[in-house]
Short mmCIF file of N, CA, C and O in Angstrom, two decimals:
data_model
loop_
_atom_site.label_atom_id
_atom_site.label_comp_id
_atom_site.label_asym_id
_atom_site.label_seq_id
_atom_site.Cartn_x
_atom_site.Cartn_y
_atom_site.Cartn_z
N MET A 1 -184.69 -176.06 124.94
CA MET A 1 -184.07 -176.17 125.49
C MET A 1 -183.48 -174.18 125.52
O MET A 1 -183.92 -173.29 124.81
N TYR A 2 -182.65 -174.06 126.85
CA TYR A 2 -182.38 -172.64 127.17
C TYR A 2 -180.54 -172.42 126.59
O TYR A 2 -179.92 -172.82 126.45
N GLU A 3 -180.10 -170.71 125.87
CA GLU A 3 -179.69 -170.66 126.28
C GLU A 3 -178.91 -169.41 127.06
O GLU A 3 -180.09 -168.83 126.85
N VAL A 4 -177.54 -170.17 127.46
CA VAL A 4 -176.93 -168.53 128.50
C VAL A 4 -176.46 -168.03 128.42
O VAL A 4 -175.13 -168.00 127.45
N VAL A 5 -176.21 -166.82 128.40
CA VAL A 5 -175.66 -165.62 127.76
C VAL A 5 -175.38 -164.58 128.79
O VAL A 5 -176.04 -164.13 129.12
N TYR A 6 -174.12 -165.10 128.67
CA TYR A 6 -173.38 -164.39 129.67
C TYR A 6 -172.83 -162.41 129.46
O TYR A 6 -172.11 -162.68 128.00
N GLY A 7 -172.73 -161.59 129.49
CA GLY A 7 -172.38 -160.49 129.09
C GLY A 7 -170.92 -160.56 129.46
O GLY A 7 -169.87 -161.61 130.17
N PRO A 8 -170.34 -159.03 128.87
CA PRO A 8 -168.32 -159.02 129.30
C PRO A 8 -167.34 -159.38 130.54
O PRO A 8 -168.92 -158.02 131.85
N GLN A 9 -167.28 -159.72 130.85
CA GLN A 9 -167.17 -160.60 132.84
C GLN A 9 -165.64 -159.35 132.13
O GLN A 9 -164.32 -160.15 131.21
N SER A 10 -165.14 -159.10 133.81
CA SER A 10 -163.62 -158.36 133.59
C SER A 10 -162.65 -159.00 134.05
O SER A 10 -163.56 -159.20 135.66
N ARG A 11 -161.67 -159.17 133.41
CA ARG A 11 -160.31 -160.15 134.48
C ARG A 11 -159.45 -158.90 135.98
O ARG A 11 -158.55 -159.86 135.81
N TYR A 12 -159.76 -157.51 135.71
CA TYR A 12 -159.72 -156.60 136.44
C TYR A 12 -159.88 -155.94 136.72
O TYR A 12 -161.40 -155.94 136.68
N THR A 13 -159.16 -155.01 137.79
CA THR A 13 -159.72 -154.06 138.93
C THR A 13 -159.66 -152.82 138.66
O THR A 13 -158.61 -152.31 138.53
N ILE A 14 -160.37 -152.10 137.89
CA ILE A 14 -160.02 -150.57 138.46
C ILE A 14 -159.55 -149.56 139.67
O ILE A 14 -161.21 -149.91 140.14
N GLU A 15 -159.20 -149.01 139.91
CA GLU A 15 -158.70 -148.66 141.49
C GLU A 15 -159.53 -146.80 140.85
O GLU A 15 -160.09 -146.74 139.96
N PRO A 16 -160.47 -146.98 142.42
CA PRO A 16 -160.90 -145.50 142.19
C PRO A 16 -160.34 -144.44 140.95
O PRO A 16 -161.28 -143.38 140.18
N GLU A 17 -159.27 -144.20 141.08
CA GLU A 17 -158.27 -142.67 141.02
C GLU A 17 -157.64 -143.15 139.52
O GLU A 17 -158.65 -141.97 138.80
N VAL A 18 -158.09 -144.13 139.37
CA VAL A 18 -157.90 -144.61 137.62
C VAL A 18 -158.43 -144.40 137.41
O VAL A 18 -159.03 -144.08 135.84
N ASP A 19 -160.31 -145.01 137.75
CA ASP A 19 -161.60 -144.78 137.24
C ASP A 19 -162.06 -143.43 137.08
O ASP A 19 -162.94 -143.05 135.91
N ARG A 20 -161.94 -142.25 138.18
CA ARG A 20 -161.80 -141.19 138.02
C ARG A 20 -160.82 -140.23 136.40
O ARG A 20 -160.67 -139.23 135.79
N TYR A 21 -159.67 -141.10 136.41
CA TYR A 21 -158.77 -140.25 135.62
C TYR A 21 -159.39 -141.07 134.09
O TYR A 21 -159.59 -139.22 132.78
N VAL A 22 -160.17 -141.72 134.04
CA VAL A 22 -159.79 -142.37 133.08
C VAL A 22 -161.67 -141.64 132.05
O VAL A 22 -161.08 -140.91 131.16
N SER A 23 -162.45 -142.53 133.56
CA SER A 23 -163.86 -140.60 133.14
C SER A 23 -163.09 -139.34 132.79
O SER A 23 -164.14 -138.63 132.41
N ALA A 24 -162.36 -138.54 133.36
CA ALA A 24 -162.07 -137.43 133.15
C ALA A 24 -161.54 -137.06 131.33
O ALA A 24 -161.19 -135.82 131.20
N THR A 25 -160.56 -137.95 131.73
CA THR A 25 -159.76 -137.55 129.66
C THR A 25 -160.70 -138.07 128.89
O THR A 25 -159.98 -138.25 127.65
N LYS A 26 -161.73 -139.18 128.53
CA LYS A 26 -161.96 -140.60 127.40
C LYS A 26 -162.46 -139.02 126.29
O LYS A 26 -162.89 -139.56 125.13
N GLY A 27 -162.81 -137.97 126.68
CA GLY A 27 -163.69 -137.13 126.12
C GLY A 27 -165.19 -138.35 125.30
O GLY A 27 -165.76 -138.33 126.20
N HIS A 28 -164.94 -138.29 124.08
CA HIS A 28 -166.36 -138.77 123.27
C HIS A 28 -165.72 -140.40 123.02
O HIS A 28 -166.90 -140.84 122.49
N ARG A 29 -164.39 -140.49 123.28
CA ARG A 29 -164.37 -142.31 123.44
C ARG A 29 -166.02 -143.23 124.32
O ARG A 29 -165.74 -142.29 125.08
N SER A 30 -165.68 -144.54 124.45
CA SER A 30 -165.62 -145.39 125.58
C SER A 30 -164.78 -145.35 126.74
O SER A 30 -163.24 -144.69 126.05
N ALA A 31 -165.06 -145.88 127.73
CA ALA A 31 -163.66 -145.46 128.52
C ALA A 31 -163.23 -146.55 128.20
O ALA A 31 -162.01 -147.14 128.38
N SER A 32 -163.55 -147.94 127.75
CA SER A 32 -162.69 -148.89 127.67
C SER A 32 -161.60 -148.73 126.69
O SER A 32 -160.37 -149.38 126.26
N GLU A 33 -162.16 -147.91 125.17
CA GLU A 33 -161.41 -147.20 124.28
C GLU A 33 -159.75 -146.61 125.04
O GLU A 33 -159.09 -146.73 124.78
N ARG A 34 -160.26 -146.14 126.02
CA ARG A 34 -159.42 -145.08 126.43
C ARG A 34 -158.67 -145.19 127.37
O ARG A 34 -157.34 -145.97 127.19
N VAL A 35 -158.86 -146.55 127.99
CA VAL A 35 -158.17 -147.20 129.23
C VAL A 35 -156.71 -148.23 127.97
O VAL A 35 -156.51 -148.78 128.43
N ASN A 36 -157.36 -149.39 127.28
CA ASN A 36 -156.42 -149.77 126.33
C ASN A 36 -155.60 -148.93 125.04
O ASN A 36 -154.18 -149.41 125.64
N GLU A 37 -156.02 -147.15 124.81
CA GLU A 37 -155.16 -146.46 124.76
C GLU A 37 -153.92 -146.50 125.86
O GLU A 37 -152.51 -145.96 125.64
N LEU A 38 -154.58 -146.45 126.78
CA LEU A 38 -153.59 -146.18 128.29
C LEU A 38 -152.98 -146.90 128.61
O LEU A 38 -151.09 -146.82 128.55
N LEU A 39 -152.97 -148.80 128.28
CA LEU A 39 -152.99 -149.35 128.04
C LEU A 39 -151.13 -150.26 127.22
O LEU A 39 -150.65 -150.31 127.52
N LYS A 40 -151.86 -149.41 126.13
CA LYS A 40 -150.58 -149.52 125.03
C LYS A 40 -149.49 -148.66 125.10
O LYS A 40 -148.78 -149.09 125.36
N ARG A 41 -149.79 -147.81 125.58
CA ARG A 41 -148.60 -146.92 125.94
C ARG A 41 -148.48 -146.82 127.14
O ARG A 41 -146.69 -146.78 126.97
N GLY A 42 -148.44 -147.44 128.61
CA GLY A 42 -147.53 -148.22 128.98
C GLY A 42 -147.22 -149.16 128.51
O GLY A 42 -146.07 -149.46 129.27
N ILE A 43 -147.21 -150.52 127.52
CA ILE A 43 -146.35 -150.97 127.64
C ILE A 43 -145.24 -150.41 126.56
O ILE A 43 -143.96 -151.58 126.85
N MET A 44 -145.76 -149.94 126.10
CA MET A 44 -144.72 -149.53 124.47
C MET A 44 -143.97 -148.63 126.02
O MET A 44 -142.44 -148.60 125.48
N GLN A 45 -144.22 -148.23 126.57
CA GLN A 45 -143.26 -147.00 127.99
C GLN A 45 -142.36 -148.08 128.63
O GLN A 45 -141.15 -148.31 128.52
N GLU A 46 -143.28 -149.09 128.68
CA GLU A 46 -141.53 -151.01 129.12
C GLU A 46 -140.92 -151.41 128.05
O GLU A 46 -140.29 -151.48 128.36
N GLN A 47 -141.29 -151.77 126.89
CA GLN A 47 -140.27 -151.63 125.81
C GLN A 47 -139.14 -150.84 125.69
O GLN A 47 -138.25 -151.18 125.47
N TYR A 48 -139.44 -149.18 126.14
CA TYR A 48 -139.66 -148.63 125.70
C TYR A 48 -137.27 -148.86 126.60
O TYR A 48 -136.13 -148.58 126.89
N ASP A 49 -138.21 -149.07 127.70
CA ASP A 49 -137.71 -148.34 128.61
C ASP A 49 -135.99 -149.61 129.00
O ASP A 49 -135.23 -150.10 129.52
N ARG A 50 -137.23 -150.87 128.25
CA ARG A 50 -135.88 -152.23 128.98
C ARG A 50 -135.49 -152.49 127.20
O ARG A 50 -133.56 -152.54 127.76
N LEU A 51 -135.52 -151.48 126.11
CA LEU A 51 -134.75 -151.52 125.64
C LEU A 51 -133.77 -150.47 125.85
O LEU A 51 -132.10 -150.91 125.50
N GLU A 52 -133.46 -149.54 126.76
CA GLU A 52 -132.67 -148.62 127.21
C GLU A 52 -131.36 -149.21 127.79
O GLU A 52 -130.23 -149.53 128.29
N ARG A 53 -132.19 -149.31 128.55
CA ARG A 53 -131.48 -150.33 129.69
C ARG A 53 -130.67 -151.48 129.03
O ARG A 53 -129.61 -151.78 129.78
N ASP A 54 -131.13 -152.21 128.42
CA ASP A 54 -130.47 -153.99 127.48
C ASP A 54 -129.03 -152.83 126.74
O ASP A 54 -127.66 -152.88 126.51
N ALA A 55 -129.24 -151.45 126.37
CA ALA A 55 -128.79 -150.83 125.98
C ALA A 55 -126.95 -150.31 126.68
O ALA A 55 -125.95 -150.07 126.07
N ALA A 56 -127.99 -149.68 127.67
CA ALA A 56 -126.49 -149.59 128.90
C ALA A 56 -126.07 -150.50 129.08
O ALA A 56 -124.60 -150.37 129.31
N ILE A 57 -126.21 -152.03 129.09
CA ILE A 57 -125.54 -153.19 129.90
C ILE A 57 -124.63 -153.14 128.50
O ILE A 57 -123.65 -153.63 129.14
N PHE A 58 -125.19 -153.31 127.12
CA PHE A 58 -124.23 -153.76 126.29
C PHE A 58 -123.49 -152.86 125.70
O PHE A 58 -122.35 -153.10 125.93
N PHE A 59 -123.45 -151.64 125.87
CA PHE A 59 -122.44 -150.40 125.85
C PHE A 59 -121.75 -149.90 126.95
O PHE A 59 -120.83 -149.78 126.30
N ALA A 60 -122.14 -150.95 127.68
CA ALA A 60 -120.39 -150.27 129.23
C ALA A 60 -120.30 -151.72 129.39
O ALA A 60 -118.87 -151.56 130.04
N SER A 61 -120.46 -152.72 128.96
CA SER A 61 -119.84 -153.95 129.19
C SER A 61 -118.68 -153.50 128.73
O SER A 61 -117.98 -153.71 127.43
N GLU A 62 -117.79 -154.70 128.95
CA GLU A 62 -115.83 -154.44 128.50
C GLU A 62 -115.20 -155.60 127.86
O GLU A 62 -114.57 -155.87 127.42
N SER A 63 -116.23 -156.67 127.68
CA SER A 63 -116.54 -158.13 127.32
C SER A 63 -115.85 -158.45 126.43
O SER A 63 -115.37 -158.97 125.88
N GLY A 64 -116.87 -158.04 125.27
CA GLY A 64 -116.17 -157.51 124.09
C GLY A 64 -115.86 -156.99 123.51
O GLY A 64 -115.18 -156.87 122.13
N ARG A 65 -115.26 -156.10 123.91
CA ARG A 65 -114.41 -154.94 123.78
C ARG A 65 -113.36 -155.19 122.83
O ARG A 65 -112.76 -155.16 121.65
N THR A 66 -112.36 -156.62 123.32
CA THR A 66 -111.68 -156.88 122.14
C THR A 66 -111.76 -157.29 120.63
O THR A 66 -110.96 -156.87 119.71
N GLU A 67 -112.78 -157.74 120.67
CA GLU A 67 -113.74 -158.44 119.48
C GLU A 67 -113.91 -157.61 118.25
O GLU A 67 -113.64 -157.61 117.50
N THR A 68 -114.36 -156.12 118.97
CA THR A 68 -114.37 -154.91 118.75
C THR A 68 -113.68 -154.40 118.13
O THR A 68 -113.79 -154.16 116.75
N LYS A 69 -112.63 -154.27 118.92
CA LYS A 69 -111.28 -153.52 118.98
C LYS A 69 -110.57 -154.30 117.86
O LYS A 69 -110.21 -153.94 116.67
N SER A 70 -110.74 -155.72 117.48
CA SER A 70 -109.91 -156.31 116.36
C SER A 70 -110.86 -157.06 114.99
O SER A 70 -109.75 -156.80 113.76
N PHE A 71 -112.17 -156.98 114.95
CA PHE A 71 -113.15 -155.94 113.70
C PHE A 71 -112.51 -154.62 113.85
O PHE A 71 -111.98 -155.11 112.19
N GLN A 72 -112.76 -153.80 114.03
CA GLN A 72 -112.24 -152.15 113.14
C GLN A 72 -111.29 -152.19 112.74
O GLN A 72 -110.84 -151.51 112.31
N LYS A 73 -109.97 -153.32 113.23
CA LYS A 73 -108.62 -153.38 112.74
C LYS A 73 -108.81 -153.88 111.56
O LYS A 73 -107.95 -153.57 111.00
N ALA A 74 -109.25 -154.60 111.44
CA ALA A 74 -109.14 -155.88 110.88
C ALA A 74 -110.36 -155.33 109.11
O ALA A 74 -109.46 -154.56 107.91
N ALA A 75 -111.01 -153.82 109.22
CA ALA A 75 -111.71 -153.41 108.58
C ALA A 75 -110.96 -152.14 108.36
O ALA A 75 -111.29 -152.20 106.65
N LEU A 76 -110.41 -151.51 109.09
CA LEU A 76 -109.10 -150.55 108.81
C LEU A 76 -108.65 -151.31 107.34
O LEU A 76 -108.51 -150.52 106.54
N ARG A 77 -107.82 -152.28 107.85
CA ARG A 77 -106.73 -152.13 106.37
C ARG A 77 -107.33 -152.97 106.02
O ARG A 77 -107.19 -152.49 104.52
N THR A 78 -108.68 -153.49 105.56
CA THR A 78 -109.75 -153.80 104.40
C THR A 78 -110.07 -152.30 103.70
O THR A 78 -108.96 -152.75 102.07
N LEU A 79 -110.17 -151.31 104.44
CA LEU A 79 -110.25 -149.81 103.48
C LEU A 79 -109.38 -149.13 103.24
O LEU A 79 -108.90 -148.73 101.43
N GLU A 80 -107.84 -149.90 103.53
CA GLU A 80 -106.54 -149.61 103.27
C GLU A 80 -106.38 -149.74 102.26
O GLU A 80 -105.68 -149.06 101.24
N ARG A 81 -106.49 -151.14 101.70
CA ARG A 81 -105.98 -151.90 100.59
C ARG A 81 -107.15 -151.21 99.19
O ARG A 81 -106.18 -151.34 98.05
N ASP A 82 -108.07 -150.61 99.72
CA ASP A 82 -108.37 -150.65 98.50
C ASP A 82 -108.30 -149.44 97.94
O ASP A 82 -107.94 -148.57 97.36
#
């Protein structure tokens, strides 16, 4: 019986410009480590961008202002009693 062993296969294609950048900035690390670091930073940036967009939408929304103002008034009345 023969055992077939395959090497790692990538499901992604790296553009030559990106490959040159990774090679130039990887330092003592492997190219894979540098690519993973860059991808993680990109993912985090997208998440921050999404949170910023969601916050802008939330704070720009006028629909919930009535409920918010009512809650604030009730809270102030509670504090005034104490």
